[in-house]
Coordinates of C-alpha atoms in Angstrom, one line a residue:
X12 CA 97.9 25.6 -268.6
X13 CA 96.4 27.0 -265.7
X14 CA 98.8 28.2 -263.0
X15 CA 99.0 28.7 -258.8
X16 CA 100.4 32.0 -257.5
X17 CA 102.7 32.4 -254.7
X18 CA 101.2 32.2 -251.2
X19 CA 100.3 35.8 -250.0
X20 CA 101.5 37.5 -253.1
X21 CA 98.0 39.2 -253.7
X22 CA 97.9 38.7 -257.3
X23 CA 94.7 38.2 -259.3
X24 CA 94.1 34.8 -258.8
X25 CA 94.7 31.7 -261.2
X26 CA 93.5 28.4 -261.0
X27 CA 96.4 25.8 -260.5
X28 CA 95.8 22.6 -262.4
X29 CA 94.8 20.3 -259.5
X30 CA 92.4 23.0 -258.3
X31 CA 92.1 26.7 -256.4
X32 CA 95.4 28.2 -254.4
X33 CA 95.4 30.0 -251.4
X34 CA 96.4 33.7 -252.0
X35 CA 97.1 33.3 -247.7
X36 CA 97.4 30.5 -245.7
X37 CA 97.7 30.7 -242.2
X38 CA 98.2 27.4 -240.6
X39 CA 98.2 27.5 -236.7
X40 CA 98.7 24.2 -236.3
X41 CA 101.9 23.9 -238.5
X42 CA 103.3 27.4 -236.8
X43 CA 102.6 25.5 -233.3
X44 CA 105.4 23.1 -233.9
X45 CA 108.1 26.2 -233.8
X46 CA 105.9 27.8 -231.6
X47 CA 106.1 31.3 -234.0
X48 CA 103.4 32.9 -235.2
X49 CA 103.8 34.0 -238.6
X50 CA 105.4 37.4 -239.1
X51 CA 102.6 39.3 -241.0
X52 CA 100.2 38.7 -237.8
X53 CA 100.4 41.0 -234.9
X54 CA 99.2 39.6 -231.5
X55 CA 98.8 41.3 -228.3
X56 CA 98.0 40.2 -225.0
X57 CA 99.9 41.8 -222.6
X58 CA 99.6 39.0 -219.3
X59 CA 100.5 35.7 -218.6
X60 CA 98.3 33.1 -219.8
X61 CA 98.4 29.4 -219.6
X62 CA 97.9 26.5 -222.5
X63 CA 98.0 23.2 -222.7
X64 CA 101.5 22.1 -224.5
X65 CA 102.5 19.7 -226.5
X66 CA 103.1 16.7 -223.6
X67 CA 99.1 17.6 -222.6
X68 CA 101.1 19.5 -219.5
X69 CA 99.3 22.8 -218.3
X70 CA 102.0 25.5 -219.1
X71 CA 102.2 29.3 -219.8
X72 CA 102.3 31.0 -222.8
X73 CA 105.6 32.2 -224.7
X74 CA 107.1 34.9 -222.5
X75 CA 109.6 36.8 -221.3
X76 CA 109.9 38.9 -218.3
X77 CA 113.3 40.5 -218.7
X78 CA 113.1 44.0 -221.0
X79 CA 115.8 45.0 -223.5
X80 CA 116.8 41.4 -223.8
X81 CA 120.1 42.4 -226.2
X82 CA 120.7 45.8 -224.3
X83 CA 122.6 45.2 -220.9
X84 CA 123.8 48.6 -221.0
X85 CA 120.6 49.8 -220.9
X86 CA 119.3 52.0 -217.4
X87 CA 116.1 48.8 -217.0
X88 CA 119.7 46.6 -216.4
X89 CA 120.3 48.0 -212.5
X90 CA 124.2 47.3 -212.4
X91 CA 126.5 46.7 -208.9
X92 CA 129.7 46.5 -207.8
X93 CA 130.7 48.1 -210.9
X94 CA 130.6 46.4 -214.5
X95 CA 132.0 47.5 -217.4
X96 CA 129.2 46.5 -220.2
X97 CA 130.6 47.8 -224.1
X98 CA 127.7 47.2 -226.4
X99 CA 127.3 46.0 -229.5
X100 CA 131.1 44.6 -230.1
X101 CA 130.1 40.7 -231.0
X102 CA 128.1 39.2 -233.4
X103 CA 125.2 37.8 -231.8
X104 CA 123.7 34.5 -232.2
X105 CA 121.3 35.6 -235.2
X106 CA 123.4 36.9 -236.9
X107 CA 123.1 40.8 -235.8
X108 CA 126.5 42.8 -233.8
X109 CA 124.3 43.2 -230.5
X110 CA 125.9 41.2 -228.6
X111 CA 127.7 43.0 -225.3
X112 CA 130.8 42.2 -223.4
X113 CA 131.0 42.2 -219.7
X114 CA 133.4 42.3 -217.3
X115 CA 134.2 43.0 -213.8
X116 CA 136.3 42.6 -211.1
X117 CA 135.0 39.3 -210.1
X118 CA 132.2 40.4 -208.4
X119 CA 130.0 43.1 -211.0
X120 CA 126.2 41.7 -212.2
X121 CA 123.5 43.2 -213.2
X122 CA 119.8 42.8 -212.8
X123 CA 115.9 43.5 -213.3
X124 CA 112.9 43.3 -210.8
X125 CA 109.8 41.1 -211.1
X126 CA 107.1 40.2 -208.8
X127 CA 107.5 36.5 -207.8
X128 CA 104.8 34.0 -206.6
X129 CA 105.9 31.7 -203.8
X130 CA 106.0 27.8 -204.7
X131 CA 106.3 28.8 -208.6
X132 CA 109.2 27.7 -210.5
X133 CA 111.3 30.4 -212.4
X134 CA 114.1 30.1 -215.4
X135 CA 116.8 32.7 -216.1
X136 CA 118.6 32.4 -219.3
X137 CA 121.2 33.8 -221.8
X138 CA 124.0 33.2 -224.3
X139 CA 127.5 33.6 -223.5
X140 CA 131.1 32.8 -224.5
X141 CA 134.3 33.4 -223.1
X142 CA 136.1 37.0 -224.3
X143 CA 139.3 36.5 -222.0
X144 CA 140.4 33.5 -220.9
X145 CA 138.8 32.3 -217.3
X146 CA 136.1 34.6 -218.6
X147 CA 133.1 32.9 -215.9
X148 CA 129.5 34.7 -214.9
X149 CA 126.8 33.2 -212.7
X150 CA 123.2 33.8 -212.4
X151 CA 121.3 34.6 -209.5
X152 CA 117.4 34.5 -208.2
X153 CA 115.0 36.2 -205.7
X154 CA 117.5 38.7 -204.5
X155 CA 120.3 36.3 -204.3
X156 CA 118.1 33.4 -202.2
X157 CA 118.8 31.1 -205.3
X158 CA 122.0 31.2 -207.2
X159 CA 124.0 28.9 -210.0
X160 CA 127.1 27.8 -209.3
X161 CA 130.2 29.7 -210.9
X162 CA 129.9 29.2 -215.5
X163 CA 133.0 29.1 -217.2
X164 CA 131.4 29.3 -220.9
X165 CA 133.5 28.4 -224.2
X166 CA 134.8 30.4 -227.2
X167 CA 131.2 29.7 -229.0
X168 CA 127.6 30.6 -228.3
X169 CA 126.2 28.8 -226.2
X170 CA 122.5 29.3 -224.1
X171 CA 122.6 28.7 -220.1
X172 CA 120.0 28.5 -218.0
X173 CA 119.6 28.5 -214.1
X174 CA 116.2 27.4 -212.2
X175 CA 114.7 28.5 -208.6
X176 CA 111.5 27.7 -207.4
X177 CA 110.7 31.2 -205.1
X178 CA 110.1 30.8 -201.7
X179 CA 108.1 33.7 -200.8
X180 CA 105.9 36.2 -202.9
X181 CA 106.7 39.5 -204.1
X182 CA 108.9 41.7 -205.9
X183 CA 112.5 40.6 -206.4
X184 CA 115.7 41.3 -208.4
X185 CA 117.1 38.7 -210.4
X186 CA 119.8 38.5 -213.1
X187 CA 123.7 37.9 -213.8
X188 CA 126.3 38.2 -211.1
X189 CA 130.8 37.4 -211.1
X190 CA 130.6 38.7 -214.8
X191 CA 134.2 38.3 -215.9
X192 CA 135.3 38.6 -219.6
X193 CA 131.9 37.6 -221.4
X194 CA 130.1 38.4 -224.3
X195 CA 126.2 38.3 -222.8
X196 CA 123.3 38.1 -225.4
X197 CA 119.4 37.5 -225.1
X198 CA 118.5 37.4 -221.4
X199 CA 115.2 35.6 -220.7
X200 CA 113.4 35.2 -217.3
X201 CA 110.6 32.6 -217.4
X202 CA 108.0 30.8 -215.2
X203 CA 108.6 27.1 -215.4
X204 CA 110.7 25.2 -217.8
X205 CA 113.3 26.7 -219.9
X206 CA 111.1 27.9 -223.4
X207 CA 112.2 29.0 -226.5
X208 CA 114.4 32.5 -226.4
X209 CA 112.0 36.0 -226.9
X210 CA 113.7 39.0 -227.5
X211 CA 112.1 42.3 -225.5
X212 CA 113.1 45.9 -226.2
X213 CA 110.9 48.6 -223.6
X214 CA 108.2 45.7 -222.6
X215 CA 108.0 42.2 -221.7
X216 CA 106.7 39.8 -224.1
X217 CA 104.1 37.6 -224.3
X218 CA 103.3 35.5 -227.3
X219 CA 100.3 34.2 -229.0
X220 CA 99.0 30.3 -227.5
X221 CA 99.3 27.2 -229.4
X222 CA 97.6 24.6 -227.6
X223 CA 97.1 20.9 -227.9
X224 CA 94.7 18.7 -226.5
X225 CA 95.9 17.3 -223.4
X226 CA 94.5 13.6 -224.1
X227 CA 95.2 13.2 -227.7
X228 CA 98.1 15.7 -228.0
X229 CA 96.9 16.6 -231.3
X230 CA 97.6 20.4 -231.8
X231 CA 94.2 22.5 -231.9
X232 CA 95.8 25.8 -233.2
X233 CA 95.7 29.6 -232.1
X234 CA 93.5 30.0 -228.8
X235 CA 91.8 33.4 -228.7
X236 CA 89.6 34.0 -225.5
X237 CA 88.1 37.0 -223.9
X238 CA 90.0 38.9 -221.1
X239 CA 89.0 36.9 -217.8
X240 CA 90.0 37.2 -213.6
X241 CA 90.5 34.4 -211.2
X242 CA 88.4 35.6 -208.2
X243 CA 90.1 32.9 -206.0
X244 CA 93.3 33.4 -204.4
X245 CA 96.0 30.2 -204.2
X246 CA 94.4 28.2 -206.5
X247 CA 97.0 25.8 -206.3
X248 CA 97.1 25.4 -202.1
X249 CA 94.0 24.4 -200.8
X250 CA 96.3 23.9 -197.8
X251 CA 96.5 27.3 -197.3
X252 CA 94.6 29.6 -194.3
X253 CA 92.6 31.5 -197.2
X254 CA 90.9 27.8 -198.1
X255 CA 88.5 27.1 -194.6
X256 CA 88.3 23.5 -194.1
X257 CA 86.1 21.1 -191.8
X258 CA 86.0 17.8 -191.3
X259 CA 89.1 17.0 -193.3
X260 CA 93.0 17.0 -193.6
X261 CA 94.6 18.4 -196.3
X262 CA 98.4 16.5 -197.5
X263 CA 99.9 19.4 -199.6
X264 CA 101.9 18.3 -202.9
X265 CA 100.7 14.9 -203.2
X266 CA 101.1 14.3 -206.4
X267 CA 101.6 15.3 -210.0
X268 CA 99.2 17.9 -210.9
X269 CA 97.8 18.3 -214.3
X270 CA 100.8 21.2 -214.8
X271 CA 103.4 18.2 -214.4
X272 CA 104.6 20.0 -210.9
X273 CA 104.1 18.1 -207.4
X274 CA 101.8 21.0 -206.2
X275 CA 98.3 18.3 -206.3
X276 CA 96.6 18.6 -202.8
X277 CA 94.5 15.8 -201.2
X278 CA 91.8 16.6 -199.0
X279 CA 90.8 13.1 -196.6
X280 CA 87.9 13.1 -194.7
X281 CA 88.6 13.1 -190.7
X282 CA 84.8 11.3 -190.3
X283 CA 81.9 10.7 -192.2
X284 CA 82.6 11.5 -195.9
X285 CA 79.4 13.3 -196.3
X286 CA 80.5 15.7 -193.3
X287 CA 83.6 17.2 -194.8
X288 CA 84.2 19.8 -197.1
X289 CA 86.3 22.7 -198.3
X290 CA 85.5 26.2 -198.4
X291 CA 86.7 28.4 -201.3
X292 CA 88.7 31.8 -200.2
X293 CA 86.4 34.6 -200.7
X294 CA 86.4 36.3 -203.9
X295 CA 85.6 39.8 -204.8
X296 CA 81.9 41.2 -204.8
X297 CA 80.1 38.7 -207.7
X298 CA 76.8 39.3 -209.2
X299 CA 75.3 38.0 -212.7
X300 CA 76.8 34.8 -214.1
X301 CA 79.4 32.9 -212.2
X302 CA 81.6 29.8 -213.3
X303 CA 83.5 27.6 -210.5
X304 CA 86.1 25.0 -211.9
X305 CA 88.6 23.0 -210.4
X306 CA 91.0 19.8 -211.6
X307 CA 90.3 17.0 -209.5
X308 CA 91.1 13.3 -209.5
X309 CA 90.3 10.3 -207.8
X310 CA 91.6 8.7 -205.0
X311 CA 90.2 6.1 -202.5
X312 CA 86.9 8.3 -203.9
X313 CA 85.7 9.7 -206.6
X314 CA 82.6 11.5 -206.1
X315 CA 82.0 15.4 -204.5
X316 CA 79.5 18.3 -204.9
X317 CA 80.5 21.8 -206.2
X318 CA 78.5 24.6 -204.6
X319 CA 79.5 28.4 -206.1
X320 CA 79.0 31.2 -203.6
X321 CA 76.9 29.1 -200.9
X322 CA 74.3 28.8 -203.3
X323 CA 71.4 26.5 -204.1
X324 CA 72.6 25.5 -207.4
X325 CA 75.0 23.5 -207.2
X326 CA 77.1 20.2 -209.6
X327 CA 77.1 16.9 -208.2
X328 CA 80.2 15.1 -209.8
X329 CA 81.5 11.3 -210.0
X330 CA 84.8 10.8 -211.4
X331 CA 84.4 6.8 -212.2
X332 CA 81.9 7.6 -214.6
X333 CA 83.3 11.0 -215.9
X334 CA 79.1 12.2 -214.6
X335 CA 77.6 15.0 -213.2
X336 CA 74.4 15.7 -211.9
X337 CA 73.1 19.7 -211.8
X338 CA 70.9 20.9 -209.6
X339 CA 68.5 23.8 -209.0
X340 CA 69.4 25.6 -212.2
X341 CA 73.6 25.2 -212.3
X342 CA 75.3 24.0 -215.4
X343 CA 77.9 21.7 -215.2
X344 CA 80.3 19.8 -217.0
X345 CA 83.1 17.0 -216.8
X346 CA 86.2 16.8 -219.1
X347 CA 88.5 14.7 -218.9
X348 CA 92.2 16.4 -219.3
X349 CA 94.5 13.3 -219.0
X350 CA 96.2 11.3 -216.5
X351 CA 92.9 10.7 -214.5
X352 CA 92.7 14.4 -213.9
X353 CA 88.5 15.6 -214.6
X354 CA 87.9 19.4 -215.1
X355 CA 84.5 19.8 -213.2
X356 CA 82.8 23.0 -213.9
X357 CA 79.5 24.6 -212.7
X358 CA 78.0 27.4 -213.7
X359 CA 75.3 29.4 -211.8
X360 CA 73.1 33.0 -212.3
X361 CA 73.5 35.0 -209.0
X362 CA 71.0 37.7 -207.8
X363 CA 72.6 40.5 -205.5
X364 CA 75.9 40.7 -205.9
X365 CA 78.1 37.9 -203.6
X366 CA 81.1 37.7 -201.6
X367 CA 79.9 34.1 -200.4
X368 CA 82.5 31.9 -200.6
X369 CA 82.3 28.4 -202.6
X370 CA 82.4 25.2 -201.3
X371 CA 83.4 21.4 -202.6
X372 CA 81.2 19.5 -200.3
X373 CA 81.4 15.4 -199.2
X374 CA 84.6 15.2 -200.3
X375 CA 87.1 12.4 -199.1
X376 CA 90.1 10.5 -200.4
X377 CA 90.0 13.1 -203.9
X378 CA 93.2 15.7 -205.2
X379 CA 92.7 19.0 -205.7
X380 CA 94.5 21.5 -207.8
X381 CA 94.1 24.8 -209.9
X382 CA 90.3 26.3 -208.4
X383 CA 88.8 28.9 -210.3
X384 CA 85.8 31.3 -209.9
X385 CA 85.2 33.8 -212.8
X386 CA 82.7 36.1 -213.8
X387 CA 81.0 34.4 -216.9
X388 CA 78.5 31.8 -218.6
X389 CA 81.1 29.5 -218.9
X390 CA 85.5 28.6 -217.6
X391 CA 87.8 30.1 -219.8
X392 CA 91.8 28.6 -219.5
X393 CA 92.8 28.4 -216.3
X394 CA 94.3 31.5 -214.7
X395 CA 96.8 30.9 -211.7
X396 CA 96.7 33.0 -208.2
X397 CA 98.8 33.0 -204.9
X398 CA 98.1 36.5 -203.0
X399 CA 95.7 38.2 -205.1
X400 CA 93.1 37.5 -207.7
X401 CA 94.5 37.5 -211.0
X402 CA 93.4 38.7 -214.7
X403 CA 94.1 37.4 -218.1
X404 CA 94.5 39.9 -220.8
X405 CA 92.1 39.3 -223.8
X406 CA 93.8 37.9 -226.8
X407 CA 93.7 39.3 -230.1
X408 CA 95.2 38.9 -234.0
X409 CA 94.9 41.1 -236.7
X410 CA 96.7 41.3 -239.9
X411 CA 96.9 45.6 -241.3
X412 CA 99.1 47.2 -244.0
X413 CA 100.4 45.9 -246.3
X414 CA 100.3 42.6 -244.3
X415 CA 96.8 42.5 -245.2
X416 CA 96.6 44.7 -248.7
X417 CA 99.3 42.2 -250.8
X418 CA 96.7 39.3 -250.8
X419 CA 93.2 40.8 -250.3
X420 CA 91.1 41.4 -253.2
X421 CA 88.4 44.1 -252.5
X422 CA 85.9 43.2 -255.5
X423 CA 85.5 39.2 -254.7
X424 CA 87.3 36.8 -252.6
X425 CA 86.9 33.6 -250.8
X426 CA 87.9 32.9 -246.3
X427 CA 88.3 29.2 -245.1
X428 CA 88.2 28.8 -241.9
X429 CA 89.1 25.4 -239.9
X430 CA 87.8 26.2 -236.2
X431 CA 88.2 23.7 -233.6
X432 CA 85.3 24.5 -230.8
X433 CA 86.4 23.2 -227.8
X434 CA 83.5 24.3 -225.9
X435 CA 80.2 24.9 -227.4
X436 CA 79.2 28.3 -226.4
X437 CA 75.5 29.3 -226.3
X438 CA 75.8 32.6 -224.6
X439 CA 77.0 35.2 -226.9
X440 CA 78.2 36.0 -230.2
X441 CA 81.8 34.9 -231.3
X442 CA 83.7 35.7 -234.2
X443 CA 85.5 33.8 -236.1
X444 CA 86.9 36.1 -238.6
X445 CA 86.5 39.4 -239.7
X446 CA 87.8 41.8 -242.9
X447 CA 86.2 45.1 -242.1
X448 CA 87.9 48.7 -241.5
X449 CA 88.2 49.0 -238.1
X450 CA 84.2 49.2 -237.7
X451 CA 80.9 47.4 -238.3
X452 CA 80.0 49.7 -240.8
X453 CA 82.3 47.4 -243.6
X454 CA 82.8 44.0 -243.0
X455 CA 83.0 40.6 -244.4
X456 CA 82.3 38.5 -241.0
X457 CA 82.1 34.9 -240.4
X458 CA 80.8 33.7 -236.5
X459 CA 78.9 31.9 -234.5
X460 CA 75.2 33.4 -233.0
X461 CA 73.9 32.9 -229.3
X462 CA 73.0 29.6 -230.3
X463 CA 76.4 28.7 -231.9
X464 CA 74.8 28.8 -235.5
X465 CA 77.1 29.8 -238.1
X466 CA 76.5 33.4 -239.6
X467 CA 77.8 35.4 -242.5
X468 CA 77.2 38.6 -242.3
X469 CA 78.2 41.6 -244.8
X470 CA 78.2 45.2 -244.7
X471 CA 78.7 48.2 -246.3
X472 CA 78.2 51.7 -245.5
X473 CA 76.6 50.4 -242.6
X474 CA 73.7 49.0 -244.8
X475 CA 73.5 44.7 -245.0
X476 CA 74.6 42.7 -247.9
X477 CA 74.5 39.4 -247.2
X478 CA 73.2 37.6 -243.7
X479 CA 73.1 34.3 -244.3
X480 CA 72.9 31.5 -241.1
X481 CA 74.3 28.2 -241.5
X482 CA 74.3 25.1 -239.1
X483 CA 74.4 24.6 -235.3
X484 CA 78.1 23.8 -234.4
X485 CA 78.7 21.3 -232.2
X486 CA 81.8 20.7 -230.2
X487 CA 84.6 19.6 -232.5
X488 CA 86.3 20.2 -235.3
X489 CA 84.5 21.9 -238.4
X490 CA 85.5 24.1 -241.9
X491 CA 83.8 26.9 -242.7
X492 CA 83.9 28.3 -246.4
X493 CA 82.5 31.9 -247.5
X494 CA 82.6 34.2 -250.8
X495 CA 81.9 37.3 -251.5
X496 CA 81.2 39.2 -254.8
X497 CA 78.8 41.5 -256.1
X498 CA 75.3 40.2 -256.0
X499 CA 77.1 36.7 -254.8
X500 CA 77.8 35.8 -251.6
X501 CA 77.7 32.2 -250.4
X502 CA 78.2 30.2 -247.0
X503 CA 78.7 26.5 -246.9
X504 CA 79.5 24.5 -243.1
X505 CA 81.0 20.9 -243.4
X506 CA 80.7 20.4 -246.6
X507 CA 76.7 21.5 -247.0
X508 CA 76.0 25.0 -248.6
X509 CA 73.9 26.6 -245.7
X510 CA 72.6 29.6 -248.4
X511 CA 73.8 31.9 -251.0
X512 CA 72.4 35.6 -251.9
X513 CA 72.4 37.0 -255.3
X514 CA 71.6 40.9 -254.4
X515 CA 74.3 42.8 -252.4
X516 CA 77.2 45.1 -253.1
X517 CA 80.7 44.2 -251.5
X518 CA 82.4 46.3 -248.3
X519 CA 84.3 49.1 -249.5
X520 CA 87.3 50.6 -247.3
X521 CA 88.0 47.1 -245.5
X522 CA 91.7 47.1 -244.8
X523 CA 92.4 44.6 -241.9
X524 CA 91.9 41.3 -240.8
X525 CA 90.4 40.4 -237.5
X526 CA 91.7 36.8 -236.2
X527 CA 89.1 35.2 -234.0
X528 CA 87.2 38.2 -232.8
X529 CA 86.0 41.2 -235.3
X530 CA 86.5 45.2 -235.5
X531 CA 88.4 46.8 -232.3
X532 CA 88.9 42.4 -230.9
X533 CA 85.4 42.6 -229.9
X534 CA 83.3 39.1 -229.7
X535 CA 86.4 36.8 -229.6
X536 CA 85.8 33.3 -230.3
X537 CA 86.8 31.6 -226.6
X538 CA 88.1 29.0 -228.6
X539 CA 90.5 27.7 -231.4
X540 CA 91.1 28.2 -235.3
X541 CA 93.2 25.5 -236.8
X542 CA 93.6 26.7 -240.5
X543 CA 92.9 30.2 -242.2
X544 CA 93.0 30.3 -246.3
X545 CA 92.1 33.0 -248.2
X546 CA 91.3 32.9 -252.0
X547 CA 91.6 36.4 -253.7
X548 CA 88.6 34.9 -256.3
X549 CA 85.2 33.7 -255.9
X550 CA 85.0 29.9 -255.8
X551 CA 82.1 28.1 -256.9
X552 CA 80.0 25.8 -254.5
X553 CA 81.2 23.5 -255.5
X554 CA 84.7 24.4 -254.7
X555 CA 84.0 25.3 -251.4
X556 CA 81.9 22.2 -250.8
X557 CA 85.5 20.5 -251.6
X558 CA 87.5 22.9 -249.2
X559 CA 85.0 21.9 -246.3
X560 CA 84.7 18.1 -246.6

């Protein structure tokens, strides 16, 4: 009787009796639920960077600003008025003796620095317990402007948390103060809501993005997208001097923005709609392609014109109809993001560079919230700014070592991918996977042209395999199946068999896997993968017509 192997074992495949088994399966939108990514795939991207979470609430990533999370006796914990911190002497809510005891004479604490945005909501966590009875410890924010009132934990692990929203911007310290006999283990600072605990040693952490789709709430998978900047300064606060306005009042925290906070700005005409607008604060010195975006929802109106570096092209949008109308050569869209709230992009091709700034013209009785201007064919996530432009580190996932060796087979194999393309991309090459060895002179690639066609490509030694082009990908969901073997390689999109090539040898040398972008995170897809299998065998067409439909 046939059998199925072990997931990820990397044993020579066998057939299970209802049909092929996946040597690796990496399913994003399973790992979203616990919000881990699986432990054999290393992702970097070293900023903040928002997603859209399970409630269809704008929110940031996974992350954690404290360092050495389990180490308060480390030097990156600044210590005053004297505590007395004896690591490692508890066992620590995973299991592991890191936990350390703290004590003082009622007034000892300890803390870190981090630069703070004014307006933005910040969380402070960590587990305690009691050591001596009375044992107590408080936490405390923005140098001591915000602080909890006096804990008095129990003889068991428990996780507390303390919230501020800062009221000015800049660096700060913030951490634990009145530490009296308590054991202290996995400090957390985080912007917004309490999230899940991170552990840091010498850096902060930032996890990989799970997003959702904020009207269905169905979870899309891993988001990988190029490394991006927020031109604009205070997105969020069109209230604010940078923003020039005329004709029009602006009523600050109006209402529930598409982030869930009350930071949603409405801008009423003082006259004739058609007279008033806002202008954009002026961004840094802009030439090529440009995109402007902002969230905006109707009021008493619902119609406005978005006009990117006091151009001529320009995006005329109606938020009734979910419409827009472009003009002299801009490209524009409208998507709907839940609760009423539109994002309304436009995109235009400067000529000498620009400082100009943007404007939203004839606007009246419309909220405002989260503007961005970046450089680029098309808006990326959106990337929150108070002071000072602000850039988005690229994403990337790879899979090396023997994280990639103990299920890849380097004479014939089989990658499934289930993508989900948000936005269709026409601008440039993306990649949806890539086995290679570091370079583009081996690789096993699937992506998407400049024309968002699907393309297998193959290499070795630097000399093509196997290029074969599939179908135009529209936005949506779609599974993408491709084999390789020598003098076989095949590519099938949704189900149809977009080519095959009987004359090619297979890469040699390829020992990692690229997730969403290919050798050295080059070309990432600027969108989502739902589902990555990989079959250490050749499937038939058939097969892999089954996979797809």
């Amino acid at each position: 009787m046939p059998m199925a192997l072990g997931l990820g074992l990397g044993l020579p495949y066998i057939a299970a009796a209802s049909g092929p088994y996946p040597a690796l399966d990496l399913n994003f939108v399973a790992m979203a639920a616990s919000g881990t990514l699986d432990s054999r795939v290393t992702y970097t991207g070293a900023s903040l960077a928002t997603l859209t979470d399970a409630t269809g609430a704008i929110a940031y990533k996974p992350h954690n600003l404290f360092v050495r999370s389990e180490e308060l006796n480390s030097a990156s914990w600044t210590k005053f008025n004297s505590p007395t911190v004896t690591a490692n002497t508890a066992v620590a809510p995973d299991g592991a003796t890191t936990a350390d005891s703290v004590t003082s004479a009622a007034t000892g604490g300890m803390y870190q620095f981090a630069t703070l945005a004014s307006g933005v909501t910040y969380t402070i966590s960590c587990y305690a317990k009691q050591t001596t009875s009375g044992g107590s410890f408080g936490f405390y924010g923005q140098g001591g402007s915000f602080g909890s009132t006096l804990i008095t934990p129990g003889s068991t692990w428990t996780r507390y948390s303390f919230a501020f929203t800062a009221s000015a911007s800049g660096s700060a310290d913030n951490g634990l103060n009145r530490l009296v006999g308590v054991d202290i283990w996995g400090a957390q600072l985080n912007i917004g809501p309490l999230q899940h605990y991170y552990p840091t040693t010498s850096a902060a952490y930032y996890g990989p993005r799970f997003t959702y789709d904020p009207v269905t709430l169905s979870a899309l998978g891993l988001l990988i997208e190029e490394q991006r900047t927020n031109l604009l300064t205070y997105s969020e606060q069109v209230d604010n001097a940078a923003w020039v306005k005329t004709g029009c009042t602006i009523t600050a925290g109006a209402i529930a923005a598409p982030d869930g906070n009350t930071t949603a700005d409405l801008v009423v005409a003082t006259g004739a709609p058609g007279s008033a607008y806002v202008q954009t604060s002026a961004p840094a010195s802009t030439s090529g392609t440009a995109t402007f975006s902002v969230y905006a929802k109707a009021g008493t109106r619902s119609a406005f014109n978005m006009t990117t570096f006091n151009g001529s092209p320009n995006t005329d949008f109606n938020l009734s109809t979910a419409s827009k109308t472009d003009n002299n050569g801009a490209v524009g869209s409208i998507t709907h993001v839940g609760g009423g709230w539109y994002r309304c992009v436009s995109t235009v091709t400067l000529g000498a560079p620009s400082t100009q700034r943007s404007f939203l013209w004839s606007i009246d009785g419309i909220y405002l919230w989260g503007a961005q201007i970046e450089a680029g064919a098309f808006a990326t996530s959106y990337i929150p700014t108070t002071t000072a432009s602000v850039t988005r580190a690229a994403d990337s996932a790879t899979m090396t070592g023997a994280n990639f060796s103990s299920w890849f087979n380097a004479t014939q194999g089989t990658f499934v991918v289930d993508v989900v393309q948000t936005t269709k991309i026409t601008t440039l090459s993306k990649n949806w996977m890539s086995a290679n060895d570091a370079t583009l002179a081996n690789r096993f690639q699937i992506s998407s042209n400049n024309v968002a066609d699907v393309n297998l490509a193959v290499a070795s030694a630097s000399a093509s395999q196997a290029n074969i082009t599939g179908a135009n990908l529209a936005a949506g969901s779609h599974k993408i199946a491709a084999r390789y073997a020598v003098n076989d390689f095949a590519l099938v999109v949704d189900g149809t068999v977009s080519g095959t090539d009987v004359s090619g040898v297979v890469s040699s040398g390829v020992n990692q896997l690229n997730i969403g972008t290919r050798d050295g995170a080059q070309d990432p897809i600027n969108n989502c993968i739902y589902r990555l299998r990989y079959y250490n065998t050749a499937l038939t067409n058939a097969q892999l017509q089954a996979l797809t439909t």
